Amino acid sequence: MTSAIPVPAAVLLPGTGSDEVFVRAVFGGPLAALGVPLYTPAPVPGSGLAEGFLTALDRLSAQHGPVLAGGISFGAHLAAEWAVAHPGRCAGLLAALPAWHGEPGQAPAARSATLTADLVAAHGVAAALTQAEASSPPWLAAELGRAWPRHGSGLAAGLRVAARRPAPTLEALRGLAVPAGIGACTDDPIHPADVAREWAGALPRAQYVETTLAALGADPESLGRATVLAYLRAR
């Protein structure tokens, strides 16, 4: 990648239960290599999670002009939702690990978020975290152990917001004519690569690049590089 290609400021959002620290770990290096200013709003825990992020996109695009919007998982959904609603304020899309399109239905990520919300509501964040860490690879356990306590008592409500909120439909994505980079992990059962490919196939100016969860665990920037490379190809 080369810093000679001018691109707008980026506003990137985390997935549910995650935070801006992980977004920067994934995208900070790849975007810095291009000289792209990166803004990563922190989550507003609880039932206002989605609206908090959408308000941040409104605010930052008003300050900086059309932005490169995007995020990881639920953050990618919200960025695409915002871009569809405000195409003149979106200069491009960076969508890593989209989990569904349209209604969540029985999407694995939606089911997982609901089950986790139930566990948190019944037993508290600490007990749910102990169970989640025991069944997660070390890198993910470390991320959960850092991010979930930040959401605190709002974690369950935020998970339910994500599990129930529709993502843009494929029809809506077909109307978003901005360059879009779509990144996925081929070995991720929660965020199926087929969904990311469907997003890329619907968006008129999208490219798709994949990596693996194994690579992400060893080097978080691997997912950011894949998504940014797809965006550069789409340009």
Tab-separated table of C-alpha atoms in Angstrom:
chain	number	residue	atom	x	y	z
A	1	MET	CA	0.000	0.000	0.000
A	2	THR	CA	1.163	3.532	-0.661
A	3	SER	CA	0.521	6.829	1.076
A	4	ALA	CA	0.391	8.615	-2.316
A	5	ILE	CA	-3.306	7.746	-2.719
A	6	PRO	CA	-5.460	10.483	-1.122
A	7	VAL	CA	-8.336	9.206	0.991
A	8	PRO	CA	-10.738	10.904	3.428
A	9	ALA	CA	-10.813	10.595	7.177
A	10	ALA	CA	-12.095	7.263	8.463
A	11	VAL	CA	-14.720	6.728	11.178
A	12	LEU	CA	-14.717	3.093	12.250
A	13	LEU	CA	-16.991	1.394	14.776
A	14	PRO	CA	-16.465	-1.714	16.933
A	15	GLY	CA	-18.615	-4.799	17.175
A	16	THR	CA	-20.945	-5.505	20.083
A	17	GLY	CA	-19.137	-6.045	23.362
A	18	SER	CA	-15.955	-4.725	21.769
A	19	ASP	CA	-14.541	-1.207	21.803
A	20	GLU	CA	-12.459	1.377	20.018
A	21	VAL	CA	-9.216	-0.149	21.321
A	22	PHE	CA	-9.735	-3.265	19.197
A	23	VAL	CA	-10.757	-1.205	16.157
A	24	ARG	CA	-7.483	0.696	16.383
A	25	ALA	CA	-5.532	-2.539	16.795
A	26	VAL	CA	-7.077	-3.813	13.551
A	27	PHE	CA	-7.151	-0.688	11.390
A	28	GLY	CA	-4.710	1.789	12.925
A	29	GLY	CA	-1.572	0.541	11.165
A	30	PRO	CA	-3.062	-0.080	7.708
A	31	LEU	CA	-4.741	3.327	7.619
A	32	ALA	CA	-1.701	5.131	9.023
A	33	ALA	CA	0.299	3.673	6.126
A	34	LEU	CA	-2.031	5.607	3.827
A	35	GLY	CA	-1.961	8.775	5.915
A	36	VAL	CA	-5.649	8.412	6.761
A	37	PRO	CA	-6.880	10.186	9.919
A	38	LEU	CA	-8.729	7.595	11.996
A	39	TYR	CA	-11.583	8.350	14.403
A	40	THR	CA	-12.868	5.517	16.575
A	41	PRO	CA	-15.865	6.469	18.735
A	42	ALA	CA	-16.106	4.659	22.049
A	43	PRO	CA	-19.258	2.606	22.667
A	44	VAL	CA	-22.115	4.023	24.698
A	45	PRO	CA	-23.058	0.907	26.698
A	46	GLY	CA	-26.649	-0.203	26.957
A	47	SER	CA	-29.760	0.184	24.841
A	48	GLY	CA	-28.412	3.357	23.206
A	49	LEU	CA	-25.431	1.558	21.663
A	50	ALA	CA	-26.538	1.821	18.033
A	51	GLU	CA	-27.861	5.373	18.239
A	52	GLY	CA	-24.688	6.493	19.976
A	53	PHE	CA	-22.566	5.268	17.096
A	54	LEU	CA	-24.868	6.729	14.439
A	55	THR	CA	-24.773	10.085	16.231
A	56	ALA	CA	-20.975	9.918	16.276
A	57	LEU	CA	-20.948	9.341	12.500
A	58	ASP	CA	-23.227	12.364	12.052
A	59	ARG	CA	-21.000	14.519	14.241
A	60	LEU	CA	-17.687	13.491	12.708
A	61	SER	CA	-18.898	13.765	9.128
A	62	ALA	CA	-20.184	17.265	9.914
A	63	GLN	CA	-16.729	18.163	11.229
A	64	HIS	CA	-14.582	16.497	8.567
A	65	GLY	CA	-16.717	16.271	5.451
A	66	PRO	CA	-17.524	12.980	3.701
A	67	VAL	CA	-15.868	10.173	5.628
A	68	LEU	CA	-14.733	6.652	5.006
A	69	ALA	CA	-17.253	4.865	7.227
A	70	GLY	CA	-16.922	1.339	8.474
A	71	GLY	CA	-16.294	-1.029	11.299
A	72	ILE	CA	-16.155	-4.595	12.481
A	73	SER	CA	-19.190	-6.915	12.708
A	74	PHE	CA	-22.095	-4.882	14.153
A	75	GLY	CA	-20.002	-1.758	13.616
A	76	ALA	CA	-19.865	-2.578	9.892
A	77	HIS	CA	-23.653	-3.007	9.871
A	78	LEU	CA	-24.205	0.394	11.457
A	79	ALA	CA	-21.719	2.127	9.167
A	80	ALA	CA	-23.439	0.648	6.111
A	81	GLU	CA	-26.859	1.609	7.514
A	82	TRP	CA	-25.628	5.166	7.974
A	83	ALA	CA	-24.051	5.261	4.506
A	84	VAL	CA	-27.264	4.076	2.866
A	85	ALA	CA	-29.173	6.836	4.677
A	86	HIS	CA	-26.534	9.527	3.977
A	87	PRO	CA	-24.768	8.626	0.716
A	88	GLY	CA	-23.564	12.184	0.159
A	89	ARG	CA	-21.679	12.117	3.466
A	90	CYS	CA	-19.981	8.767	2.864
A	91	ALA	CA	-16.856	8.661	0.712
A	92	GLY	CA	-16.370	4.911	1.038
A	93	LEU	CA	-17.074	1.861	3.163
A	94	LEU	CA	-14.751	-0.422	5.138
A	95	ALA	CA	-16.782	-3.420	6.313
A	96	ALA	CA	-14.985	-6.171	8.205
A	97	LEU	CA	-16.843	-9.336	9.238
A	98	PRO	CA	-20.440	-8.415	8.348
A	99	ALA	CA	-22.665	-11.008	10.007
A	100	TRP	CA	-25.965	-10.793	8.103
A	101	HIS	CA	-27.984	-8.653	5.716
A	102	GLY	CA	-31.577	-7.635	6.245
A	103	GLU	CA	-33.270	-9.151	9.278
A	104	PRO	CA	-30.901	-11.076	11.584
A	105	GLY	CA	-33.148	-14.134	11.744
A	106	GLN	CA	-31.113	-17.147	12.829
A	107	ALA	CA	-27.741	-15.691	11.873
A	108	PRO	CA	-25.016	-17.252	14.048
A	109	ALA	CA	-23.854	-13.865	15.381
A	110	ALA	CA	-27.402	-12.891	16.360
A	111	ARG	CA	-27.971	-16.191	18.158
A	112	SER	CA	-24.614	-15.902	19.911
A	113	ALA	CA	-25.333	-12.337	21.053
A	114	THR	CA	-28.748	-13.340	22.407
A	115	LEU	CA	-27.371	-16.324	24.302
A	116	THR	CA	-24.581	-14.205	25.758
A	117	ALA	CA	-27.043	-11.483	26.771
A	118	ASP	CA	-29.146	-14.100	28.554
A	119	LEU	CA	-26.066	-15.394	30.363
A	120	VAL	CA	-24.989	-11.907	31.423
A	121	ALA	CA	-28.495	-11.014	32.591
A	122	ALA	CA	-28.757	-14.202	34.644
A	123	HIS	CA	-25.286	-14.396	36.168
A	124	GLY	CA	-23.551	-11.036	35.712
A	125	VAL	CA	-20.655	-9.882	33.567
A	126	ALA	CA	-17.928	-11.562	35.618
A	127	ALA	CA	-19.485	-15.036	35.511
A	128	ALA	CA	-20.336	-14.735	31.826
A	129	LEU	CA	-16.801	-13.598	31.123
A	130	THR	CA	-15.326	-16.592	32.923
A	131	GLN	CA	-17.406	-18.948	30.786
A	132	ALA	CA	-16.638	-17.085	27.539
A	133	GLU	CA	-12.907	-16.954	28.228
A	134	ALA	CA	-12.800	-20.693	28.900
A	135	SER	CA	-14.156	-21.489	25.441
A	136	SER	CA	-12.227	-18.825	23.485
A	137	PRO	CA	-8.741	-18.766	21.985
A	138	PRO	CA	-6.263	-16.774	24.117
A	139	TRP	CA	-6.307	-13.642	21.962
A	140	LEU	CA	-10.120	-13.449	22.030
A	141	ALA	CA	-10.282	-14.232	25.740
A	142	ALA	CA	-7.898	-11.329	26.354
A	143	GLU	CA	-10.053	-8.973	24.276
A	144	LEU	CA	-13.236	-10.000	26.063
A	145	GLY	CA	-11.547	-9.661	29.442
A	146	ARG	CA	-10.545	-6.106	28.602
A	147	ALA	CA	-13.651	-4.874	26.776
A	148	TRP	CA	-16.637	-6.489	28.517
A	149	PRO	CA	-16.024	-4.847	31.918
A	150	ARG	CA	-16.082	-1.452	30.158
A	151	HIS	CA	-19.676	-2.156	29.091
A	152	GLY	CA	-20.534	-3.244	32.630
A	153	SER	CA	-24.244	-3.420	33.397
A	154	GLY	CA	-25.028	-2.217	29.867
A	155	LEU	CA	-23.485	-5.263	28.195
A	156	ALA	CA	-26.636	-7.399	28.005
A	157	ALA	CA	-28.753	-4.579	26.589
A	158	GLY	CA	-26.113	-3.754	23.999
A	159	LEU	CA	-25.923	-7.377	22.912
A	160	ARG	CA	-29.690	-7.475	22.485
A	161	VAL	CA	-29.635	-4.294	20.416
A	162	ALA	CA	-27.176	-5.887	18.017
A	163	ALA	CA	-28.974	-9.232	17.887
A	164	ARG	CA	-32.271	-7.636	16.899
A	165	ARG	CA	-31.254	-4.810	14.573
A	166	PRO	CA	-31.558	-5.395	10.830
A	167	ALA	CA	-28.508	-4.779	8.697
A	168	PRO	CA	-28.988	-3.133	5.292
A	169	THR	CA	-30.678	-5.441	2.810
A	170	LEU	CA	-28.837	-6.519	-0.318
A	171	GLU	CA	-31.235	-4.295	-2.260
A	172	ALA	CA	-30.237	-1.307	-0.134
A	173	LEU	CA	-26.547	-2.104	-0.595
A	174	ARG	CA	-27.036	-2.186	-4.375
A	175	GLY	CA	-27.912	1.503	-4.200
A	176	LEU	CA	-24.716	2.528	-2.375
A	177	ALA	CA	-22.327	3.501	-5.163
A	178	VAL	CA	-19.204	4.274	-3.105
A	179	PRO	CA	-15.964	2.286	-3.171
A	180	ALA	CA	-16.243	-0.439	-0.571
A	181	GLY	CA	-13.772	-2.863	0.917
A	182	ILE	CA	-15.221	-6.025	2.465
A	183	GLY	CA	-13.032	-8.209	4.678
A	184	ALA	CA	-13.780	-11.640	6.131
A	185	CYS	CA	-12.152	-14.586	7.866
A	186	THR	CA	-12.713	-17.864	6.061
A	187	ASP	CA	-12.654	-19.884	9.295
A	188	ASP	CA	-15.094	-17.697	11.269
A	189	PRO	CA	-18.404	-19.509	11.941
A	190	ILE	CA	-19.959	-16.470	13.638
A	191	HIS	CA	-19.319	-14.101	10.721
A	192	PRO	CA	-19.617	-16.400	7.687
A	193	ALA	CA	-17.437	-15.467	4.748
A	194	ASP	CA	-20.407	-16.169	2.472
A	195	VAL	CA	-22.220	-13.194	4.006
A	196	ALA	CA	-19.263	-10.920	3.291
A	197	ARG	CA	-19.170	-12.172	-0.291
A	198	GLU	CA	-22.889	-11.398	-0.632
A	199	TRP	CA	-22.261	-7.851	0.595
A	200	ALA	CA	-19.442	-7.465	-1.909
A	201	GLY	CA	-21.587	-8.868	-4.696
A	202	ALA	CA	-24.419	-6.445	-3.969
A	203	LEU	CA	-22.407	-3.250	-3.568
A	204	PRO	CA	-21.775	-1.731	-7.015
A	205	ARG	CA	-18.136	-0.764	-6.358
A	206	ALA	CA	-16.929	-3.364	-3.844
A	207	GLN	CA	-14.019	-5.739	-3.629
A	208	TYR	CA	-13.612	-8.635	-1.211
A	209	VAL	CA	-10.399	-9.849	0.465
A	210	GLU	CA	-10.188	-12.608	3.042
A	211	THR	CA	-7.896	-13.696	5.841
A	212	THR	CA	-8.324	-16.141	8.740
A	213	LEU	CA	-9.106	-16.010	12.445
A	214	ALA	CA	-5.774	-17.707	13.051
A	215	ALA	CA	-4.024	-14.809	11.326
A	216	LEU	CA	-6.185	-12.286	13.192
A	217	GLY	CA	-5.225	-13.817	16.518
A	218	ALA	CA	-1.531	-13.598	15.698
A	219	ASP	CA	-1.747	-10.154	14.080
A	220	PRO	CA	-4.930	-8.043	14.452
A	221	GLU	CA	-3.853	-5.839	11.556
A	222	SER	CA	-4.252	-8.779	9.169
A	223	LEU	CA	-8.007	-8.125	9.064
A	224	GLY	CA	-7.480	-4.398	8.657
A	225	ARG	CA	-5.022	-4.959	5.812
A	226	ALA	CA	-7.450	-7.266	4.035
A	227	THR	CA	-10.323	-4.798	4.302
A	228	VAL	CA	-8.249	-1.761	3.330
A	229	LEU	CA	-6.720	-3.634	0.395
A	230	ALA	CA	-10.209	-4.497	-0.819
A	231	TYR	CA	-11.150	-0.802	-0.569
A	232	LEU	CA	-8.080	0.264	-2.543
A	233	ARG	CA	-8.912	-2.253	-5.242
A	234	ALA	CA	-12.483	-0.944	-5.344
A	235	ARG	CA	-11.201	2.594	-5.936
